C-alpha positions as MATLAB code, in Angstrom:
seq = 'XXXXXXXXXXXXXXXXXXXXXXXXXXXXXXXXXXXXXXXXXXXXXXXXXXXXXXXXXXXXXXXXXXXXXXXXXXXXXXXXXXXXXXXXXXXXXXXXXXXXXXXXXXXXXXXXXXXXXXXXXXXXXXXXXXXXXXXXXXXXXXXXXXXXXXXXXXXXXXXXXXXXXXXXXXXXXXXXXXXXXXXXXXXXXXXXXXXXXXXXXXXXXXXXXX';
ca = [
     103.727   83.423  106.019;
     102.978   86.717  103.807;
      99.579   87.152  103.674;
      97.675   88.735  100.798;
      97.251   92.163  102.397;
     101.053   92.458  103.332;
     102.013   91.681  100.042;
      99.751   94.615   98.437;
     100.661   96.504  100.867;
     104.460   96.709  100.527;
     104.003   97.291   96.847;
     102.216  100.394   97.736;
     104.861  101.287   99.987;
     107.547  100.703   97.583;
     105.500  102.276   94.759;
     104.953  105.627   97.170;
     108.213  106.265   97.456;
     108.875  106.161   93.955;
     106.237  108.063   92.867;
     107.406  110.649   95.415;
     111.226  110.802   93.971;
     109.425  111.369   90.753;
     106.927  114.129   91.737;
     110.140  115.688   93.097;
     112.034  115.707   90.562;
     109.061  117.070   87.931;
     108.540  119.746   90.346;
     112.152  120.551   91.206;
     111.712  119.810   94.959;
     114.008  118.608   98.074;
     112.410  115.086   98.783;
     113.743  115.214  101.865;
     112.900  118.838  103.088;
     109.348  118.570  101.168;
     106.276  118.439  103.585;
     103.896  116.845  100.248;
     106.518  114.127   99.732;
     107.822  113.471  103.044;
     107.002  110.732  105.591;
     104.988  113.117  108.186;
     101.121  112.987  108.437;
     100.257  116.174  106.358;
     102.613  114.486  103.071;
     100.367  114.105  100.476;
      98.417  110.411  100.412;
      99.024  107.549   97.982;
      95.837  108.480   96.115;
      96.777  111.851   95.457;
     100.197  111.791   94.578;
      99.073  109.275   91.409;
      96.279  112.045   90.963;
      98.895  114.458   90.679;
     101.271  112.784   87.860;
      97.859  112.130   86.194;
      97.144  116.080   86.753;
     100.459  116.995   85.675;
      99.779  114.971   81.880;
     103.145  113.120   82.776;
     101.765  109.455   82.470;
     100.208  107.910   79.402;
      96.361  106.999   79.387;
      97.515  102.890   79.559;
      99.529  103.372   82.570;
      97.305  105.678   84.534;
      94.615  103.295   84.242;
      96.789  100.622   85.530;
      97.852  103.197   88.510;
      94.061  104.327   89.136;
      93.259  100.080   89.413;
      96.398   99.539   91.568;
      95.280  102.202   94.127;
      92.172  101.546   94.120;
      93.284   97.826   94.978;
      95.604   98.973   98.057;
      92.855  100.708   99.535;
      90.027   97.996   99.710;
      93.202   95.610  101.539;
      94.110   99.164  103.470;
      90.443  100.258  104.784;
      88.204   96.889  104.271;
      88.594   94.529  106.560;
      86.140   92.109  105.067;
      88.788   92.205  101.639;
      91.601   89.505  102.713;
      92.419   88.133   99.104;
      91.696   88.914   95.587;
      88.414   87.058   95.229;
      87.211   89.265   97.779;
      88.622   92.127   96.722;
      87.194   92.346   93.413;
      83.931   91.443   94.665;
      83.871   95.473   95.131;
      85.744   96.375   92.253;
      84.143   96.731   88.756;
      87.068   96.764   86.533;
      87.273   92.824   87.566;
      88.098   91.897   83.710;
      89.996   94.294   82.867;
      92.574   93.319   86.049;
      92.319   89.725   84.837;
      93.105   89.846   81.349;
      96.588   91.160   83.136;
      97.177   87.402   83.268;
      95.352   86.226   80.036;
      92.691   87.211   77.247;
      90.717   84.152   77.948;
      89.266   84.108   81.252;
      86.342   81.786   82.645;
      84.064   81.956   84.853;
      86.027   79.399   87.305;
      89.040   81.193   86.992;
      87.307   84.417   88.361;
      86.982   82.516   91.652;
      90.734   81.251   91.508;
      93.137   83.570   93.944;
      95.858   81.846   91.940;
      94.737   84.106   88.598;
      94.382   87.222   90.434;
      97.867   86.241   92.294;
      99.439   86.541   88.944;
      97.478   89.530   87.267;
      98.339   91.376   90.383;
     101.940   90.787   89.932;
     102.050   91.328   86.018;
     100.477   94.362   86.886;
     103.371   95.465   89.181;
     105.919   94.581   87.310;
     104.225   96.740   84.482;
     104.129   99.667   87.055;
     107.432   99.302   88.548;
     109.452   99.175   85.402;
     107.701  102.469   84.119;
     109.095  103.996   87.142;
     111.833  103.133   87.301;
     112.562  103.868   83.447;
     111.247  107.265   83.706;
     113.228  108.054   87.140;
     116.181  107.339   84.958;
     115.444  109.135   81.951;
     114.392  112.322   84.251;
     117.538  111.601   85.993;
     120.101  111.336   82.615;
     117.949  114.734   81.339;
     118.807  116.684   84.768;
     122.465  115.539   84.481;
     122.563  116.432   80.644;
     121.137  119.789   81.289;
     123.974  120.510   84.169;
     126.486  119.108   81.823;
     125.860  121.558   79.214;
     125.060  124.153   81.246;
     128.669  123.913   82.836;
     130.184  123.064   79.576;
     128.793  126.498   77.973;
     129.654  128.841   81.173;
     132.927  127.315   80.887;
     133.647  128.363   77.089;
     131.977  131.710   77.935;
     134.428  132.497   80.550;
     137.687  131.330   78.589;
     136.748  133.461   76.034;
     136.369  136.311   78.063;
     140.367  136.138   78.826;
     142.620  138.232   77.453;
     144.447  136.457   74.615;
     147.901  136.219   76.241;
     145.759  134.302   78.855;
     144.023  132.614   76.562;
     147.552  131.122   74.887;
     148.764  129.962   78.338;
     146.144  128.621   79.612;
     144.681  126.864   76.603;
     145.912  122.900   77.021;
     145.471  123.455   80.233;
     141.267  124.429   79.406;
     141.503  121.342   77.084;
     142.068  119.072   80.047;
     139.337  120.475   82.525;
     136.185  120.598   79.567;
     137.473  117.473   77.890;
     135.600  115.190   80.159;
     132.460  117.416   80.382;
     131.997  117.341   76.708;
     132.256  113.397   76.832;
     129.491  112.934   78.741;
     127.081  115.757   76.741;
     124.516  113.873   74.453;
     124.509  117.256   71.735;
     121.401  118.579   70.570;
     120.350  121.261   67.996;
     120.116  123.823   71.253;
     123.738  123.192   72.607;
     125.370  123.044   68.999;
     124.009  125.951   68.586;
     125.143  127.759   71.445;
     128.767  126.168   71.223;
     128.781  127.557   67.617;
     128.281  130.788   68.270;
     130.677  130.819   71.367;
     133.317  129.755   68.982;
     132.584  132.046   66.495;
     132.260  135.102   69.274;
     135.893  133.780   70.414;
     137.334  134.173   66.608;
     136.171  137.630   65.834;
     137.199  138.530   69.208;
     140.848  136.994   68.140;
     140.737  139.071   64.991;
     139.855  142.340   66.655;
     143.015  141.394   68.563;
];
């Protein structure tokens, strides 16, 4: 059977190595060559890697709170051996109201004794975690393939245009075909109409001067 201190535990786990892909990608580093993300002893604890997002202004006030609580959680079940469930737990933790209204606004005095309620606050409150995680991995992860998009997209025009126009003529359905699906997949914004623009417009005067 799972005990209490498993199950915080492998959310921390699974948390850790999401934070990490995130930290990584923020900082534009190899996961799997870093030393502060990695899986050796010198990598960077749980602790501070959420100090570091919360450093780096990347998470909003509600959700660092909730990440600050969570950590501090996962180390009284990690380090205290006396904390083996909830009730316990929170026996050393002040922000014991603030965790519980997680699972409801109205909370009494019973139900601060029931592991039941702290059961489900813990698990609202990982849910709340994991799914701003795993959104934000994926919005990170959409931006970084946007940005390469466009980035091919506009080295692409620039080079066509630098053909000679006999070039140019030939090889011009055949260009079509290779961008085409590059374009498709480019969200525009005011930055990359812009550019496009003004690589079309370089390619017409250069046509006229022809």
């Amino acid at each position: 059977m799972e005990t209490t201190r498993t199950k915080v535990i492998e959310k921390a786990v699974g948390f850790e190595e999401l934070i990490s892909q995130l930290l990584s990608m923020l900082l534009e580093v190899d996961k799997n060559e870093s030393i502060s993300f990695g899986h050796k002893n010198i990598a960077l604890s749980f602790n501070a890697k959420i100090n570091l997002l919360i450093d780096l202004k990347f998470i909003p006030k509600e959700i660092s709170k909730d990440f600050q609580l969570f950590a501090e959680i996962r180390n009284k079940f990690a380090h205290v051996l006396y904390v083996d469930s909830f009730v316990k737990c929170f026996e050393i933790i002040e922000r014991r109201d603030y965790f519980l209204k997680k699972a409801s606004d109205t909370i009494s005095q019973a139900d601060k004794n029931d592991e039941s309620v702290y059961l489900t606050a813990f698990e609202l409150l990982c849910f709340e975690l994991g799914t701003w995680l795993r959104v934000t991995l994926k919005m990170i992860s959409d931006k970084k393939s946007q940005d390469l998009n466009k980035t091919g997209a506009i080295e692409m025009i620039r080079s066509f245009i630098q053909y000679n126009p006999e070039r140019r003529e030939k090889e011009l359905e055949s260009f079509i075909k290779i961008i085409q699906p590059v374009i498709v997949k480019i969200i525009p914004d005011d930055e990359f109409i812009k550019e496009y623009k003004r690589l079309l417009k370089e390619a017409e005067e250069e046509s006229k001067k022809e």
